[in-house]
Tab-separated table of C-alpha atoms and ligand atoms in Angstrom:
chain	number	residue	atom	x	y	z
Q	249	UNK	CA	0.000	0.000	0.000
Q	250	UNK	CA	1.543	3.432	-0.777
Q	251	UNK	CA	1.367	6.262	2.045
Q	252	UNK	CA	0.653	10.125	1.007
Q	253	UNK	CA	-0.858	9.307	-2.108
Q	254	UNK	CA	-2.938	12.563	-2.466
Q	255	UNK	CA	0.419	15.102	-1.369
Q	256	UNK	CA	2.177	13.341	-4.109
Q	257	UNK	CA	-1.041	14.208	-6.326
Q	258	UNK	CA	-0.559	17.562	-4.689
Q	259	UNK	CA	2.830	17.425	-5.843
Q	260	UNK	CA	2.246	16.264	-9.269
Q	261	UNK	CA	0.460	20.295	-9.873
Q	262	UNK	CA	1.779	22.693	-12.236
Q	263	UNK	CA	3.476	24.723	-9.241
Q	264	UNK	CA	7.175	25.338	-9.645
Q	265	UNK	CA	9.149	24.631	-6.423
Q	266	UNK	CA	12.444	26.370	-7.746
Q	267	UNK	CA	13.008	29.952	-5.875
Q	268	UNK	CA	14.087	30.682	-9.410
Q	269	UNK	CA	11.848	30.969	-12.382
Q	270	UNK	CA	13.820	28.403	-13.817
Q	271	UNK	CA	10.967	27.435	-15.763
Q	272	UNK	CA	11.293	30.832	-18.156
Q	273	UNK	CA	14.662	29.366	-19.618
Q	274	UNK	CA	15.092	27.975	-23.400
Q	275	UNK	CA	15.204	24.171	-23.183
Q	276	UNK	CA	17.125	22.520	-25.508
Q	277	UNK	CA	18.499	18.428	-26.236
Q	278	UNK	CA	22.480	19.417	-25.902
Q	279	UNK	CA	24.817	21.885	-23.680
Q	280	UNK	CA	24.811	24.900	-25.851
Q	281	UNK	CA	28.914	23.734	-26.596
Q	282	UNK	CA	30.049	20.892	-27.904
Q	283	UNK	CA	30.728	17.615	-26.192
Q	284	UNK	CA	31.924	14.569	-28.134
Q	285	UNK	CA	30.760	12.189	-25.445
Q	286	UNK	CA	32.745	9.231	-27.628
Q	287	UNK	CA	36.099	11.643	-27.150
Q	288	UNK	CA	35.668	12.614	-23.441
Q	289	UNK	CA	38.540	10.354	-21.654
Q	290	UNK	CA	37.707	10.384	-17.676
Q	291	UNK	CA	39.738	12.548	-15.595
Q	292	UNK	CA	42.015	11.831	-13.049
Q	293	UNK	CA	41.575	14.284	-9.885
Q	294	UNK	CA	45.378	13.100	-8.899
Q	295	UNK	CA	46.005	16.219	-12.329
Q	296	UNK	CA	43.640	18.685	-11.103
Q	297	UNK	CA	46.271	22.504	-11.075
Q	298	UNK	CA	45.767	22.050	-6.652
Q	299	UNK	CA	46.548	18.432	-6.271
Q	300	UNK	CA	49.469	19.015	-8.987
Q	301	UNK	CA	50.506	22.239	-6.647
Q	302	UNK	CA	50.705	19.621	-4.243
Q	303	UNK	CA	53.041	16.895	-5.713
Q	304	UNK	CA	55.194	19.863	-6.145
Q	305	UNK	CA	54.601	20.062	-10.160
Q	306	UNK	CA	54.739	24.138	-9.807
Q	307	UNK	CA	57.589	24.161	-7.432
Q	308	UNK	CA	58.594	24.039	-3.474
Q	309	UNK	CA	57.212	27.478	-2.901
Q	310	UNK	CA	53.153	25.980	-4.197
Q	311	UNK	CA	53.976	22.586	-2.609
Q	312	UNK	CA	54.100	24.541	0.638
Q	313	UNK	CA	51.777	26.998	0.141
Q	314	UNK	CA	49.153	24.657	-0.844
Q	315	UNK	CA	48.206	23.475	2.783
Q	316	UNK	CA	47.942	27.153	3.924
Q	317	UNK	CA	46.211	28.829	1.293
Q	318	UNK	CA	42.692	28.190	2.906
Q	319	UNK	CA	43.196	27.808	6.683
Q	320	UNK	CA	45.097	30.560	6.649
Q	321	UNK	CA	42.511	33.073	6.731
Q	322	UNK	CA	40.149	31.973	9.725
Q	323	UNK	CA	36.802	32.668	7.885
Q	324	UNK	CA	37.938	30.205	5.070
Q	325	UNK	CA	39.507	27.932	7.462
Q	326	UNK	CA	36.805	27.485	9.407
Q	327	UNK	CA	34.152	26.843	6.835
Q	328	UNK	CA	36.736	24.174	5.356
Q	329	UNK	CA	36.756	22.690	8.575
Q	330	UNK	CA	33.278	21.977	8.586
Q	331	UNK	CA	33.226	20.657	4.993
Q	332	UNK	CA	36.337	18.314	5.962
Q	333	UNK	CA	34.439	17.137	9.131
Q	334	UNK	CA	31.696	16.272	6.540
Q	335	UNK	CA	34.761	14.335	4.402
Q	336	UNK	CA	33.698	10.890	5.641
Q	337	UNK	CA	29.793	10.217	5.492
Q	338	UNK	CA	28.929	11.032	1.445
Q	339	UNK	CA	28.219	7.645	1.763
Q	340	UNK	CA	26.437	4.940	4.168
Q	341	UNK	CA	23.980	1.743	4.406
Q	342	UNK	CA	20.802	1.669	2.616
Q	343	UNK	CA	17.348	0.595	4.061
Q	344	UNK	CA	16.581	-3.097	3.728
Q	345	UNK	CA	13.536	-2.224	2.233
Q	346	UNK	CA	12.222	-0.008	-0.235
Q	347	UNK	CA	9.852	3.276	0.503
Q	348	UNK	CA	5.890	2.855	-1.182
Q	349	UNK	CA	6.783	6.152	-3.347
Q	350	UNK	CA	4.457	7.016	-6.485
Q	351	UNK	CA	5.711	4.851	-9.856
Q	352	UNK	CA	6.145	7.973	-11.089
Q	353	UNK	CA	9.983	9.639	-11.578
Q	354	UNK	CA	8.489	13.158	-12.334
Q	355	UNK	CA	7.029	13.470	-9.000
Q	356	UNK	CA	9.992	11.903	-7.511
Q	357	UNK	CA	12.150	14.660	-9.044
Q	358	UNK	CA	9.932	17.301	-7.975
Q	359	UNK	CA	9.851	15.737	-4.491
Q	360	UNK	CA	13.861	15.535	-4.460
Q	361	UNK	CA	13.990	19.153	-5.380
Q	362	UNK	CA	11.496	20.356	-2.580
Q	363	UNK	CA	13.945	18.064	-0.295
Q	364	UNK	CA	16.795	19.879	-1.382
Q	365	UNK	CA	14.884	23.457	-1.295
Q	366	UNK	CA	14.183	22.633	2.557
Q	367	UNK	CA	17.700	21.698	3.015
Q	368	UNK	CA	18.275	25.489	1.942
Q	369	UNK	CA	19.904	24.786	-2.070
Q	370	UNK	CA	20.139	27.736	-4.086
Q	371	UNK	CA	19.199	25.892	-7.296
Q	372	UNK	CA	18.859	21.854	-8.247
Q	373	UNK	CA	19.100	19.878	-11.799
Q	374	UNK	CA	19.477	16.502	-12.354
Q	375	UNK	CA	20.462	14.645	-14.928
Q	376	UNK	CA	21.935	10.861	-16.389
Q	377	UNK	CA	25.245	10.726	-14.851
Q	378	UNK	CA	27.525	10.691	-17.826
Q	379	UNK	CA	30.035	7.631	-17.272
Q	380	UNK	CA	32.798	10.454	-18.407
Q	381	UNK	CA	31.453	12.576	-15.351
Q	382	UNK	CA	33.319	10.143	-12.966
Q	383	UNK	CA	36.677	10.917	-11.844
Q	384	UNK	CA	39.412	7.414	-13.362
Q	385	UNK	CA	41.122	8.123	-9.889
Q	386	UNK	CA	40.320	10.289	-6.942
Q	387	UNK	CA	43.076	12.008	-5.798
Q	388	UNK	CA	42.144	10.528	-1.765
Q	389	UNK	CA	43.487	7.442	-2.297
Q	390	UNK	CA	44.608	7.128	-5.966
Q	391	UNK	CA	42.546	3.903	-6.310
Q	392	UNK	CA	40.265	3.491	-9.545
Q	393	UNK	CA	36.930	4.428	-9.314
Q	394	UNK	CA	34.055	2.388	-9.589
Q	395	UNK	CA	30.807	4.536	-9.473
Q	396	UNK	CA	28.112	3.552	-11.901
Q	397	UNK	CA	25.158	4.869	-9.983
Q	398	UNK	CA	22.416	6.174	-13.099
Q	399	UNK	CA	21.687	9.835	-11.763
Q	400	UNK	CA	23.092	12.927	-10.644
Q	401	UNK	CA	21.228	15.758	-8.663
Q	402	UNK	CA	23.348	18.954	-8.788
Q	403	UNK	CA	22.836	20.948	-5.649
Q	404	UNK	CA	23.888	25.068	-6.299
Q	405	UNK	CA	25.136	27.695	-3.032
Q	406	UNK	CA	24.908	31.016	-3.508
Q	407	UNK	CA	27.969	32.894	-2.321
Q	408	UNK	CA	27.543	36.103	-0.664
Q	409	UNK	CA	26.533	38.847	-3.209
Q	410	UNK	CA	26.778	41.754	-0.927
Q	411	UNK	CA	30.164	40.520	0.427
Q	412	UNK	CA	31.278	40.863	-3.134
Q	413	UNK	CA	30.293	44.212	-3.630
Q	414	UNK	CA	33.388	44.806	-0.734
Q	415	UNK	CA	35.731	42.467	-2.141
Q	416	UNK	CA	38.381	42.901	-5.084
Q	417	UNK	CA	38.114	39.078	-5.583
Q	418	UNK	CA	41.604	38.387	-4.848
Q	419	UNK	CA	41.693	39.685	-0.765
Q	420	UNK	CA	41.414	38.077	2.298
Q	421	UNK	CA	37.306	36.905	2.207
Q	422	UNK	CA	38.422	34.859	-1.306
Q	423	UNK	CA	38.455	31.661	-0.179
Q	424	UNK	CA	35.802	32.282	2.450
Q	425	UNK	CA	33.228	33.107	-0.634
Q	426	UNK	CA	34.105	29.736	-1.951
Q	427	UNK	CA	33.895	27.958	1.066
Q	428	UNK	CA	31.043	29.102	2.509
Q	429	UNK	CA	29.200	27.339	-0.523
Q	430	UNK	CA	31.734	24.344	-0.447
Q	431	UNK	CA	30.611	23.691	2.922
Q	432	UNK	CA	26.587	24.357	2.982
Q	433	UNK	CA	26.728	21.737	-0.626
Q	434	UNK	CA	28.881	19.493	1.464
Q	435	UNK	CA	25.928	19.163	4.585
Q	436	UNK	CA	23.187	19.230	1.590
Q	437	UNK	CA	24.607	16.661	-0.336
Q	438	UNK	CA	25.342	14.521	2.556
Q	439	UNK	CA	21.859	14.994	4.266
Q	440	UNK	CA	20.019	14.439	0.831
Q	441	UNK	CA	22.033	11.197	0.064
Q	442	UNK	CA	21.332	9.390	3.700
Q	443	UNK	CA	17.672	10.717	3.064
Q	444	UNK	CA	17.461	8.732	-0.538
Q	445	UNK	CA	19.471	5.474	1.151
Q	446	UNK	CA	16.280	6.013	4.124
Q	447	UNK	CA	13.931	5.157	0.905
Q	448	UNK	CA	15.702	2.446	0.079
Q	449	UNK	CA	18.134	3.698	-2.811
Q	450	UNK	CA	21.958	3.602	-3.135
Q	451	UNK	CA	22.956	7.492	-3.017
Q	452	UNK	CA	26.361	8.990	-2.604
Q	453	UNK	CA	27.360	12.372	-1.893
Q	454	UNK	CA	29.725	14.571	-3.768
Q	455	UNK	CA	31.324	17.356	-2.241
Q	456	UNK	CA	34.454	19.586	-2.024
Q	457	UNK	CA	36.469	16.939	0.243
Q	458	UNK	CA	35.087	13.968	-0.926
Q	459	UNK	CA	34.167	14.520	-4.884
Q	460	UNK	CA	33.957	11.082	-7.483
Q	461	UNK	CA	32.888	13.225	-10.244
Q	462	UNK	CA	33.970	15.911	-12.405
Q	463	UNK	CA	31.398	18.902	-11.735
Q	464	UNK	CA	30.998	20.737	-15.361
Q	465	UNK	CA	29.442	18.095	-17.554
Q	466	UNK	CA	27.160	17.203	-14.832
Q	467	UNK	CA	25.883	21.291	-14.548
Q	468	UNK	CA	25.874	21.436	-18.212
Q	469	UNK	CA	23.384	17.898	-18.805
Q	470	UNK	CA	20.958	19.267	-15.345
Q	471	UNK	CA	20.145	22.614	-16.932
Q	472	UNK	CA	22.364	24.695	-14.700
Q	473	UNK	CA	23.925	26.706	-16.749
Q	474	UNK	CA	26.426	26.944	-19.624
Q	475	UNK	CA	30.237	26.868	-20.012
Q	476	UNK	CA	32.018	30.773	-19.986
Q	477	UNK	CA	35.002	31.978	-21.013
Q	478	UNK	CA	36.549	31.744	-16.821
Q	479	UNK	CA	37.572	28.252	-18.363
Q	480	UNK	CA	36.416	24.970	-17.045
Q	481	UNK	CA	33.455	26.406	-15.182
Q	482	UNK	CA	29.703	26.690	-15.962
Q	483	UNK	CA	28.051	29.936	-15.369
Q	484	UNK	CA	24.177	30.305	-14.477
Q	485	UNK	CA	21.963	33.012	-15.619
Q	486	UNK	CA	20.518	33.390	-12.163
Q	487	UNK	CA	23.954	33.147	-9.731
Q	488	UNK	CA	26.162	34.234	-12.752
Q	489	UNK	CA	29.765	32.386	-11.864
Q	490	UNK	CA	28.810	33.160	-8.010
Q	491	UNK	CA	28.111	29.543	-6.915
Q	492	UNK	CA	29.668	26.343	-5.588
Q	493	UNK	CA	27.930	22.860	-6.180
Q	494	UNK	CA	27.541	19.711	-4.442
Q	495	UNK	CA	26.264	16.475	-6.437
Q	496	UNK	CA	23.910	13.416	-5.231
Q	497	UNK	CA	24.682	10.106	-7.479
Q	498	UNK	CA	21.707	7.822	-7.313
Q	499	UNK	CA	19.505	5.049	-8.599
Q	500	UNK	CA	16.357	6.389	-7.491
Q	501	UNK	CA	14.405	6.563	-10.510
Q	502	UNK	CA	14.143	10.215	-11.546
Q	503	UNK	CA	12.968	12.640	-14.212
Q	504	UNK	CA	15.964	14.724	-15.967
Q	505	UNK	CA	15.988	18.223	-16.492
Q	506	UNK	CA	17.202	19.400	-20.175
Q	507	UNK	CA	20.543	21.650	-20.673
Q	508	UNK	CA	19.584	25.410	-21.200
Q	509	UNK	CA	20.708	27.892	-23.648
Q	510	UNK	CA	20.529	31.467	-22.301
Q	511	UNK	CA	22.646	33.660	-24.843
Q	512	UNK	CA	25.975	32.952	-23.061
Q	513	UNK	CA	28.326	31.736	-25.677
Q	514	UNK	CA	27.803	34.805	-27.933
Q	515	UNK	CA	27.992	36.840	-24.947
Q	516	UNK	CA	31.120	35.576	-23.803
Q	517	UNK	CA	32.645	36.036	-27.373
Q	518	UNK	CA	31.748	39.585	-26.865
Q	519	UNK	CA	32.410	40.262	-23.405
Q	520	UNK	CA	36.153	39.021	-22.092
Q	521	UNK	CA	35.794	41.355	-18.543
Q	522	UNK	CA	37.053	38.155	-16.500
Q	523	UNK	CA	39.954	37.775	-19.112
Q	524	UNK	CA	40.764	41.993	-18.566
Q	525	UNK	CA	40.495	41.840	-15.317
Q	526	UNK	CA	42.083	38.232	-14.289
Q	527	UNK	CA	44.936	39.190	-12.116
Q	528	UNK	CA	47.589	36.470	-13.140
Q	529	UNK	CA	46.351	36.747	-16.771
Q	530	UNK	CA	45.096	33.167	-17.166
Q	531	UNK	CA	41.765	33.677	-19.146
Q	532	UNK	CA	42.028	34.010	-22.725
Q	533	UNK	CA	40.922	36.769	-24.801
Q	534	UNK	CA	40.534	34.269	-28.125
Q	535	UNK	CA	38.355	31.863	-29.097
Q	536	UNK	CA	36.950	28.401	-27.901
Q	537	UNK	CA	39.480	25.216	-28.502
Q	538	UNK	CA	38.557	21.387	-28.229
Q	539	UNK	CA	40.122	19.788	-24.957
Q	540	UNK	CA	39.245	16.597	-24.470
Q	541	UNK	CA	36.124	16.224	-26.324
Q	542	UNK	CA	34.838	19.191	-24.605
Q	543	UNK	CA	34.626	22.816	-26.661
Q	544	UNK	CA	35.556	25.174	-24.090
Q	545	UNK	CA	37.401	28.394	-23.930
Q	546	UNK	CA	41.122	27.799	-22.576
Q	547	UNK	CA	42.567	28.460	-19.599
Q	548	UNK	CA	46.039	28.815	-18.145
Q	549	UNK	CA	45.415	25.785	-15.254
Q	550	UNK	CA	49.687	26.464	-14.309
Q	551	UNK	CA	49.214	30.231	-13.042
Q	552	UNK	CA	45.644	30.307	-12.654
Q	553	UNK	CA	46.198	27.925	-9.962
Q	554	UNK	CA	49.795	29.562	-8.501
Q	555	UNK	CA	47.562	33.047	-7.832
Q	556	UNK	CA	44.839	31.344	-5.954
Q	557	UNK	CA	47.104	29.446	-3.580
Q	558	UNK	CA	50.169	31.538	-4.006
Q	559	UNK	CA	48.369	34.879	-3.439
Q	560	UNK	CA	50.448	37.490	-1.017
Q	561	UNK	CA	47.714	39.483	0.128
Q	562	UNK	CA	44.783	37.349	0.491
Q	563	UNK	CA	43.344	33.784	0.727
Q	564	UNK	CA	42.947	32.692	-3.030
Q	565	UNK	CA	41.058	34.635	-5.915
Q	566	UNK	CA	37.299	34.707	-7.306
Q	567	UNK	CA	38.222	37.855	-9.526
Q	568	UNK	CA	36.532	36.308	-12.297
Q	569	UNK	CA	33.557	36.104	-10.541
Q	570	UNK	CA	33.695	39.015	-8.612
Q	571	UNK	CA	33.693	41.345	-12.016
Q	572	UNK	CA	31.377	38.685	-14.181
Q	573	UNK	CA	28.638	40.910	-15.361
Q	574	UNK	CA	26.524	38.481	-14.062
Q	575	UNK	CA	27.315	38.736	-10.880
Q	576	UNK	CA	24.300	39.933	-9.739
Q	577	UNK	CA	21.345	39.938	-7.405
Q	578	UNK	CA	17.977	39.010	-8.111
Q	579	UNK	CA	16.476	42.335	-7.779
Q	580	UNK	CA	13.551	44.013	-10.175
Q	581	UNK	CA	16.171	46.222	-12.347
Q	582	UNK	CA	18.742	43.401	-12.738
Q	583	UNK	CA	15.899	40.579	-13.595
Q	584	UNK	CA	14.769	43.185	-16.265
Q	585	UNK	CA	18.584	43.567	-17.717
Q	586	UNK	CA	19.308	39.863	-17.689
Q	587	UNK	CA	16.221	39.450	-19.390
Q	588	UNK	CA	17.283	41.518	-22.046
Q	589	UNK	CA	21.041	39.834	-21.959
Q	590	UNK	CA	19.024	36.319	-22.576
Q	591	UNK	CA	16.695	37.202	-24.835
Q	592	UNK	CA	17.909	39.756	-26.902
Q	593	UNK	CA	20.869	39.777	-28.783
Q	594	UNK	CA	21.348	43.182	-29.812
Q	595	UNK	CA	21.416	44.480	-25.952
Q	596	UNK	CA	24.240	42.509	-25.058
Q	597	UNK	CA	27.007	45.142	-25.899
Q	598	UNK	CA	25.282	47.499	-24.309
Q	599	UNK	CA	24.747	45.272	-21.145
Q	600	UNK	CA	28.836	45.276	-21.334
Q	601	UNK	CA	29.559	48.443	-21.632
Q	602	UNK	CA	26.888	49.634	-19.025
Q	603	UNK	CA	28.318	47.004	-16.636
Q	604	UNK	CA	31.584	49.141	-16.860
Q	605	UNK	CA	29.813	52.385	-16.752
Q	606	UNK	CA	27.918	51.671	-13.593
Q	607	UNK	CA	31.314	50.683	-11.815
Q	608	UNK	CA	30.664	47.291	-11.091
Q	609	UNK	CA	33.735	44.810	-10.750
Q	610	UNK	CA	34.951	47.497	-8.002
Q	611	UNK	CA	35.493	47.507	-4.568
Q	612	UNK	CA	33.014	48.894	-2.495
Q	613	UNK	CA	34.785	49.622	1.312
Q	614	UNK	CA	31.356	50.447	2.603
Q	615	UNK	CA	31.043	46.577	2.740
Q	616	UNK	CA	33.967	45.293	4.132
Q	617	UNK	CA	33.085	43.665	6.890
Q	618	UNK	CA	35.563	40.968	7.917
Q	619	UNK	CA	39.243	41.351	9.451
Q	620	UNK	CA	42.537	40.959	6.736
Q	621	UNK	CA	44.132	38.134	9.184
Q	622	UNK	CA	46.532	35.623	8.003
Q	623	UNK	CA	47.644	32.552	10.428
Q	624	UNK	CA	51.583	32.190	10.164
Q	625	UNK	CA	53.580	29.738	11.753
Q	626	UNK	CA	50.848	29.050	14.222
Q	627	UNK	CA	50.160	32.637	15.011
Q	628	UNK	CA	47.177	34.300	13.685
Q	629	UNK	CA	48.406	37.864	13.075
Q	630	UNK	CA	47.221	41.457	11.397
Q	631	UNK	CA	47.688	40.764	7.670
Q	632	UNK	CA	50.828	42.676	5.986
Q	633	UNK	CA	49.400	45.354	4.275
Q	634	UNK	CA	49.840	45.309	0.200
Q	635	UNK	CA	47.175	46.004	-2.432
Q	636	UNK	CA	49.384	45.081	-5.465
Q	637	UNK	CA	48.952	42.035	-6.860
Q	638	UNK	CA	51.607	39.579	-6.163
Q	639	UNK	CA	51.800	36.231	-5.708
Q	640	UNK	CA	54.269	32.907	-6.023
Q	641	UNK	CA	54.762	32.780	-10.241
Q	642	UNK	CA	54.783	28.160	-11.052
Q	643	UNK	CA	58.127	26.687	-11.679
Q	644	UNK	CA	56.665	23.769	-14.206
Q	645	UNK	CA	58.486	21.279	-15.079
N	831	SF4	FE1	31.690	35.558	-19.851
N	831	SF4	FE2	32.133	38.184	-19.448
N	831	SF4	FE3	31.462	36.628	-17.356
N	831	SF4	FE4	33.868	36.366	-18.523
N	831	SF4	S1	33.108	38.183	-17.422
N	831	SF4	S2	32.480	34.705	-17.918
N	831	SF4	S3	33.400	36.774	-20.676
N	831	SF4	S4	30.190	37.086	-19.182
């Protein structure tokens, strides 16, 4: 006998749980760039530009840097705490029997989303896990991995738009911005994968300590957004850059979202503020290139990865996504101009060039609101003052 029937009924309306209206966005069957699924060899985290910093590929100055370059701010280092502590239960046992849900994966989707809604997401998709979505090796343990669950639910976290608005992007609240989502899609993730294993389904959770997959593909296939010139990361025309994500892999039987297509690729060929304003110079001003079956805009991985954890005067860098244009909130004026960057093509220049105008991409003081500290040598002291950018150039190989 199934329980609840008539809520899932309830469920089964026309109403949209998303705090988005992600419903407004252009549908379509593929990511808006290319992906030669056939091409696509699986990645191995043990090459990501950190773990590499780590093994010492960009010198001894990165190999030691790398274990500082979060902790040593104590915003960032204490949000990475909490996603650590979260490092070891992604996955668990799953319920000897099986939860009397509706035959019916559309409602299940919506129910997951309203799941992950309460658990305080941003933004959800799901989609087919792509087998070229899962890591070859984690970088953990270096062991193969075997993963060959048939879903993934992609879980979005705002950063902090307002702490932004105070931030250059490359200061001393960097890292925090990316943790503080790294660490809310670490307890989401978690809590929503020991809730599916409570019905009865394998689930696993996928977060920034304990990750299986490769994030991008599995953004682009859920409808989350679309690759951008930053590189290897997929922009969203709510959040703009301005988000962290956290995956579920599952068998629970689910209804996919489709990729979207909001106007980003020609905007990106017009725009090229991240690749101005990118402080070690990493983003490219030219056009897309196929990398591994993927069409993506390239990106220097070497020093891209040498500013974040080598940076002087402050805890990594989100300058991209600090200056993105759409790096925005979701207030009446900006849902009217991103509107008109989505649907109209002719606007989009003028978007740009407003964007500039208006002074956005700057540093507002008015909003600082957190200390420049930096932990050395076990003492947690006033950070040295420098607003230059400077920070420790790779030695490759
Ligand atoms: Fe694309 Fe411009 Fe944002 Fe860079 S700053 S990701 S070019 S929209």
């Amino acid at each position: 006998m199934r329980v609840f029937t008539s809520d899932f009924r309830d469920a089964a309306n026309n109403r949209h749980p998303d705090p988005f209206p992600v419903h407004v966005l252009k549908r379509i069957d593929r990511p808006t760039s290319m992906i030669l699924d056939e091409q696509v060899q699986r990645v191995d985290e043990r090459e990501s530009g950190f773990n590499r910093a780590r093994r010492g590929d960009f010198g001894p100055r990165l190999k030691q840097e790398v274990g500082r370059f979060v902790p040593k701010h104590p915003v960032s280092g204490a949000l990475s705490f909490m996603a650590g502590a979260l490092a070891g239960v992604v996955d668990g046992k799953v319920a000897g029997s099986r939860a009397p849900l509706p035959d019916d994966p559309a409602a299940i989707s919506r129910h997951i989303k309203e799941m992950a809604y309460f658990l305080r997401a941003d933004m959800v998709g799901i989609c087919r896990l792509p087998s070229y979505a899962v890591y070859s090796h984690t970088f953990a343990d270096g062991k193969p991995v075997e993963l060959n669950h048939k879903y993934a639910i992609a879980v979005l976290i705002d950063q902090d738009w307002k702490t932004y608005r105070g931030s250059t992007g490359h200061d001393w609240i960097s890292a925090g911005q990316s943790f503080l989502s790294y660490s809310t899609t670490a307890f989401i993730s978690c809590a929503l994968a020991e809730y599916i294993r409570r019905l009865g389904y394998p689930a696993r959770a996928h977060h920034a300590r304990n990750y299986q997959v490769v994030v991008p593909p599995i953004l682009l296939w859920s409808g989350l957004g679309e690759m951008c010139r930053i590189g290897d990361i997929v922009l969203n025309p709510f959040l703009g850059p301005r988000f962290k994500a956290g995956i579920v892999t599952t068998d629970l039987p689910l209804e996919v979202d489709k990729p979207i297509d909001f106007g980003l690729q020609d905007f990106c060929d017009k725009c090229g503020k991240c690749a101005r304003e990118c402080p070690s110079k990493s983003i490219s001003h030219g056009n897309k290139v196929m990398y591994n079956g993927y069409e993506k805009w390239p990106n220097n991985v070497a020093k891209c990865t040498a500013m974040r954890v080598g940076n002087k005067h402050g805890s990594s860098c989100g300058t991209c996504i600090k200056v993105c244009p759409w790096n925005k909130p979701f207030t009446p004026f900006h849902r009217l101009v991103m509107w008109s960057m989505r649907n109209i093509p002719l606007a989009r220049r003028f978007g740009i060039w407003g964007d500039d105008l208006m002074g956005y991409g700057k540093a507002e003081e008015r909003y600082k609101w957190w200390y420049d500290l930096e932990e050395a040598d076990g003492v947690m002291r006033v950070a040295p003052k420098g607003t230059d950018v400077e920070f420790y150039e790779p030695e490759e190989k």
